[in-house]
């Protein structure tokens, strides 16, 4: 697990989204140079979707071989597949419809069947993650390949937003999802933020990522950001829980930064 998170503060949300886009494009190019493909876990919300739109509009976007990027989601709302409130629908409009993405590499929770409960959709998503991990394991010819495939594929970058209540993905304070230790995906039935039913990666799954980027803007998030970076208990403050194996980076605007411990801050 990585050392203490790093914090990068930007003047406002517009500058921040452009910075996230530039960083993501550069990182995906670097990862593809090393592995031939890259995997990113997307988030919803105004910052997550706005950053994807900034990626699509960036002159540097064609540098990424988008047909070799695997897209997963940290969470999704358990509502109709075509509902515009779904994270995947918003991501499709902002970015995926505007690049040469491979549909076979776009993995949306709850998209492969007519599931009756969020738990069923979660189990299906966990199955698909495990299948992707097995395929990745079979293709790995390195001498240090693990003996058995993992339950999750390699997550190069996980993007996470943070709510005013400090939730990440659909892991809310004090609820069962943030307490889950064994499952990679959970169904959520009692989200305090509508809609109440969702599907979410768990914290142990999120923390397998090489890098986790927490993307946050707005004064209403300052308390959550401050508590998370001060080392609060993740059960009460879920945003305190994500830690990438190589790096945990908070990309935030000035409004969200007012309660950040100053020793963690670097400008730009």
C-alpha positions as a Python dict, from the first residue, in 0.01 Angstrom:
ca = {
    (1, 'X'): (0, 0, 0),
    (2, 'X'): (121, 348, -81),
    (3, 'X'): (263, 602, 158),
    (4, 'X'): (60, 901, 273),
    (5, 'X'): (-168, 1049, 7),
    (6, 'X'): (-45, 1345, -193),
    (7, 'X'): (-263, 1649, -247),
    (8, 'X'): (-260, 1865, -558),
    (9, 'X'): (-469, 2183, -538),
    (10, 'X'): (-598, 2376, -838),
    (11, 'X'): (-765, 2719, -847),
    (12, 'X'): (-1114, 2611, -950),
    (13, 'X'): (-1311, 2318, -1087),
    (14, 'X'): (-1258, 2410, -1453),
    (15, 'X'): (-881, 2420, -1416),
    (16, 'X'): (-896, 2103, -1208),
    (17, 'X'): (-1090, 1907, -1470),
    (18, 'X'): (-843, 2012, -1739),
    (19, 'X'): (-554, 1904, -1516),
    (20, 'X'): (-715, 1567, -1445),
    (21, 'X'): (-770, 1515, -1818),
    (22, 'X'): (-410, 1598, -1904),
    (23, 'X'): (-278, 1373, -1628),
    (24, 'X'): (-505, 1085, -1731),
    (25, 'X'): (-406, 1104, -2097),
    (26, 'X'): (-35, 1109, -2008),
    (27, 'X'): (-69, 821, -1764),
    (28, 'X'): (-267, 603, -2006),
    (29, 'X'): (-5, 656, -2275),
    (30, 'X'): (269, 555, -2030),
    (31, 'X'): (79, 246, -1919),
    (32, 'X'): (11, 138, -2276),
    (33, 'X'): (380, 178, -2359),
    (34, 'X'): (455, -66, -2078),
    (35, 'X'): (167, -315, -2098),
    (36, 'X'): (11, -264, -2441),
    (37, 'X'): (-324, -185, -2280),
    (38, 'X'): (-451, 9, -1981),
    (39, 'X'): (-738, -22, -1735),
    (40, 'X'): (-921, 266, -1574),
    (41, 'X'): (-1210, 257, -1328),
    (42, 'X'): (-1446, 549, -1384),
    (43, 'X'): (-1656, 750, -1145),
    (44, 'X'): (-1972, 954, -1189),
    (45, 'X'): (-2066, 1291, -1044),
    (46, 'X'): (-1997, 1636, -1179),
    (47, 'X'): (-1619, 1612, -1139),
    (48, 'X'): (-1590, 1262, -1278),
    (49, 'X'): (-1805, 1325, -1583),
    (50, 'X'): (-1666, 1676, -1635),
    (51, 'X'): (-1315, 1535, -1638),
    (52, 'X'): (-1413, 1278, -1901),
    (53, 'X'): (-1556, 1557, -2114),
    (54, 'X'): (-1227, 1743, -2076),
    (55, 'X'): (-1042, 1430, -2194),
    (56, 'X'): (-1260, 1412, -2505),
    (57, 'X'): (-1197, 1779, -2581),
    (58, 'X'): (-822, 1769, -2521),
    (59, 'X'): (-599, 1802, -2830),
    (60, 'X'): (-379, 1534, -2671),
    (61, 'X'): (-658, 1276, -2653),
    (62, 'X'): (-559, 1096, -2979),
    (63, 'X'): (-225, 1005, -2817),
    (64, 'X'): (-410, 731, -2630),
    (65, 'X'): (-491, 411, -2817),
    (66, 'X'): (-846, 411, -2688),
    (67, 'X'): (-933, 76, -2843),
    (68, 'X'): (-691, -80, -2595),
    (69, 'X'): (-827, 83, -2280),
    (70, 'X'): (-1043, -128, -2048),
    (71, 'X'): (-1320, 67, -1875),
    (72, 'X'): (-1485, -44, -1551),
    (73, 'X'): (-1697, 150, -1303),
    (74, 'X'): (-1650, 199, -931),
    (75, 'X'): (-2025, 202, -885),
    (76, 'X'): (-2349, 229, -1077),
    (77, 'X'): (-2710, 313, -999),
    (78, 'X'): (-2949, 17, -1010),
    (79, 'X'): (-3195, 179, -1249),
    (80, 'X'): (-3302, 122, -1608),
    (81, 'X'): (-3013, 66, -1848),
    (82, 'X'): (-3098, 369, -2061),
    (83, 'X'): (-3172, 604, -1771),
    (84, 'X'): (-2968, 923, -1821),
    (85, 'X'): (-2893, 924, -1447),
    (86, 'X'): (-2673, 616, -1486),
    (87, 'X'): (-2302, 688, -1456),
    (88, 'X'): (-2237, 481, -1768),
    (89, 'X'): (-2484, 680, -1979),
    (90, 'X'): (-2325, 1006, -1872),
    (91, 'X'): (-1975, 870, -1939),
    (92, 'X'): (-2086, 750, -2282),
    (93, 'X'): (-2209, 1097, -2373),
    (94, 'X'): (-1906, 1276, -2226),
    (95, 'X'): (-1629, 1053, -2361),
    (96, 'X'): (-1694, 698, -2475),
    (97, 'X'): (-1907, 793, -2776),
    (98, 'X'): (-1638, 1038, -2888),
    (99, 'X'): (-1337, 806, -2896),
    (100, 'X'): (-1248, 476, -3060),
    (101, 'X'): (-1338, 267, -2755),
    (102, 'X'): (-1381, -109, -2797),
    (103, 'X'): (-1733, -203, -2677),
    (104, 'X'): (-1596, -536, -2556),
    (105, 'X'): (-1368, -347, -2316),
    (106, 'X'): (-1650, -139, -2163),
    (107, 'X'): (-1781, -318, -1856),
    (108, 'X'): (-2089, -163, -1696),
    (109, 'X'): (-2237, -305, -1373),
    (110, 'X'): (-2578, -458, -1434),
    (111, 'X'): (-2552, -434, -1813),
    (112, 'X'): (-2549, -804, -1902),
    (113, 'X'): (-2896, -910, -1792),
    (114, 'X'): (-3231, -820, -1643),
    (115, 'X'): (-3143, -845, -1275),
    (116, 'X'): (-3411, -836, -1012),
    (117, 'X'): (-3196, -711, -726),
    (118, 'X'): (-2877, -510, -685),
    (119, 'X'): (-2720, -816, -522),
    (120, 'X'): (-2775, -1016, -842),
    (121, 'X'): (-2618, -740, -1049),
    (122, 'X'): (-2327, -722, -803),
    (123, 'X'): (-2265, -1096, -828),
    (124, 'X'): (-2263, -1074, -1208),
    (125, 'X'): (-2020, -783, -1202),
    (126, 'X'): (-1792, -975, -964),
    (127, 'X'): (-1806, -1273, -1201),
    (128, 'X'): (-1704, -1057, -1497),
    (129, 'X'): (-1419, -904, -1302),
    (130, 'X'): (-1295, -1251, -1209),
    (131, 'X'): (-1318, -1367, -1571),
    (132, 'X'): (-1117, -1065, -1682),
    (133, 'X'): (-857, -1143, -1416),
    (134, 'X'): (-834, -1503, -1535),
    (135, 'X'): (-788, -1395, -1897),
    (136, 'X'): (-521, -1148, -1791),
    (137, 'X'): (-348, -1421, -1591),
    (138, 'X'): (-353, -1661, -1886),
    (139, 'X'): (-197, -1398, -2113),
    (140, 'X'): (81, -1315, -1866),
    (141, 'X'): (400, -1489, -1977),
    (142, 'X'): (626, -1333, -1714),
    (143, 'X'): (840, -1545, -1486),
    (144, 'X'): (689, -1385, -1176),
    (145, 'X'): (328, -1455, -1268),
    (146, 'X'): (132, -1557, -957),
    (147, 'X'): (35, -1923, -934),
    (148, 'X'): (-338, -1850, -927),
    (149, 'X'): (-536, -1573, -1094),
    (150, 'X'): (-673, -1299, -873),
    (151, 'X'): (-1039, -1211, -831),
    (152, 'X'): (-978, -878, -1003),
    (153, 'X'): (-793, -765, -1314),
    (154, 'X'): (-514, -511, -1288),
    (155, 'X'): (-661, -171, -1210),
    (156, 'X'): (-411, 88, -1329),
    (157, 'X'): (-611, 395, -1224),
    (158, 'X'): (-925, 422, -1012),
    (159, 'X'): (-1103, 756, -1020),
    (160, 'X'): (-1319, 836, -718),
    (161, 'X'): (-1536, 1131, -629),
    (162, 'X'): (-1626, 1219, -271),
    (163, 'X'): (-1967, 1323, -142),
    (164, 'X'): (-2030, 1587, 125),
    (165, 'X'): (-2094, 1295, 363),
    (166, 'X'): (-1752, 1151, 264),
    (167, 'X'): (-1893, 857, 67),
    (168, 'X'): (-1689, 713, -220),
    (169, 'X'): (-1830, 499, -499),
    (170, 'X'): (-2155, 386, -330),
    (171, 'X'): (-1990, 311, 4),
    (172, 'X'): (-2168, 526, 261),
    (173, 'X'): (-2075, 600, 624),
    (174, 'X'): (-2164, 326, 873),
    (175, 'X'): (-2337, 109, 613),
    (176, 'X'): (-2266, -255, 532),
    (177, 'X'): (-2082, -178, 209),
    (178, 'X'): (-1797, 11, 372),
    (179, 'X'): (-1759, -268, 628),
    (180, 'X'): (-1733, -546, 366),
    (181, 'X'): (-1400, -731, 378),
    (182, 'X'): (-1446, -1037, 155),
    (183, 'X'): (-1657, -950, -150),
    (184, 'X'): (-1526, -748, -442),
    (185, 'X'): (-1869, -605, -531),
    (186, 'X'): (-2176, -538, -319),
    (187, 'X'): (-2538, -452, -381),
    (188, 'X'): (-2658, -141, -201),
    (189, 'X'): (-3022, -97, -100),
    (190, 'X'): (-3022, 195, 140),
    (191, 'X'): (-2821, 472, -21),
    (192, 'X'): (-2906, 798, 159),
    (193, 'X'): (-2859, 966, -178),
    (194, 'X'): (-3118, 873, -442),
    (195, 'X'): (-3159, 634, -604),
    (196, 'X'): (-3142, 402, -302),
    (197, 'X'): (-3034, 90, -492),
    (198, 'X'): (-2684, 67, -639),
    (199, 'X'): (-2392, -163, -720),
    (200, 'X'): (-2045, -80, -588),
    (201, 'X'): (-1691, -206, -571),
    (202, 'X'): (-1583, -263, -214),
    (203, 'X'): (-1292, -91, -44),
    (204, 'X'): (-1068, -403, -64),
    (205, 'X'): (-1134, -416, -440),
    (206, 'X'): (-1065, -46, -487),
    (207, 'X'): (-740, -76, -293),
    (208, 'X'): (-593, -328, -538),
    (209, 'X'): (-543, -37, -781),
    (210, 'X'): (-197, 81, -869),
    (211, 'X'): (-309, 442, -842),
    (212, 'X'): (-620, 596, -688),
    (213, 'X'): (-713, 951, -779),
    (214, 'X'): (-962, 1128, -556),
    (215, 'X'): (-1120, 1404, -765),
    (216, 'X'): (-1307, 1661, -559),
    (217, 'X'): (-1431, 2018, -601),
    (218, 'X'): (-1657, 2244, -398),
    (219, 'X'): (-1670, 2400, -54),
    (220, 'X'): (-1939, 2152, 52),
    (221, 'X'): (-1675, 1876, 30),
    (222, 'X'): (-1412, 2053, 243),
    (223, 'X'): (-1514, 1887, 568),
    (224, 'X'): (-1512, 1540, 416),
    (225, 'X'): (-1176, 1599, 249),
    (226, 'X'): (-1023, 1732, 571),
    (227, 'X'): (-1146, 1440, 780),
    (228, 'X'): (-1031, 1186, 523),
    (229, 'X'): (-681, 1330, 501),
    (230, 'X'): (-657, 1363, 878),
    (231, 'X'): (-682, 984, 905),
    (232, 'X'): (-1042, 931, 1014),
    (233, 'X'): (-1190, 582, 1044),
    (234, 'X'): (-1316, 470, 701),
    (235, 'X'): (-1634, 325, 851),
    (236, 'X'): (-1736, 676, 955),
    (237, 'X'): (-1548, 855, 673),
    (238, 'X'): (-1527, 621, 371),
    (239, 'X'): (-1308, 868, 180),
    (240, 'X'): (-1031, 794, 432),
    (241, 'X'): (-1014, 432, 314),
    (242, 'X'): (-887, 431, -46),
    (243, 'X'): (-514, 374, -76),
    (244, 'X'): (-349, 280, -405),
    (245, 'X'): (-65, 30, -406),
    (246, 'X'): (171, 283, -566),
    (247, 'X'): (2, 617, -518),
    (248, 'X'): (-302, 787, -370),
    (249, 'X'): (-348, 1132, -517),
    (250, 'X'): (-607, 1389, -418),
    (251, 'X'): (-681, 1625, -705),
    (252, 'X'): (-892, 1903, -558),
    (253, 'X'): (-983, 2268, -602),
    (254, 'X'): (-922, 2553, -360),
    (255, 'X'): (-1277, 2538, -230),
    (256, 'X'): (-1240, 2175, -125),
    (257, 'X'): (-896, 2232, 26),
    (258, 'X'): (-963, 2462, 320),
    (259, 'X'): (-934, 2187, 583),
    (260, 'X'): (-651, 1985, 431),
    (261, 'X'): (-346, 1924, 655),
    (262, 'X'): (-90, 2161, 505),
    (263, 'X'): (200, 1916, 518),
    (264, 'X'): (25, 1702, 258),
    (265, 'X'): (-22, 1980, 5),
    (266, 'X'): (172, 2048, -309),
    (267, 'X'): (51, 2311, -552),
    (268, 'X'): (-18, 2219, -915),
}
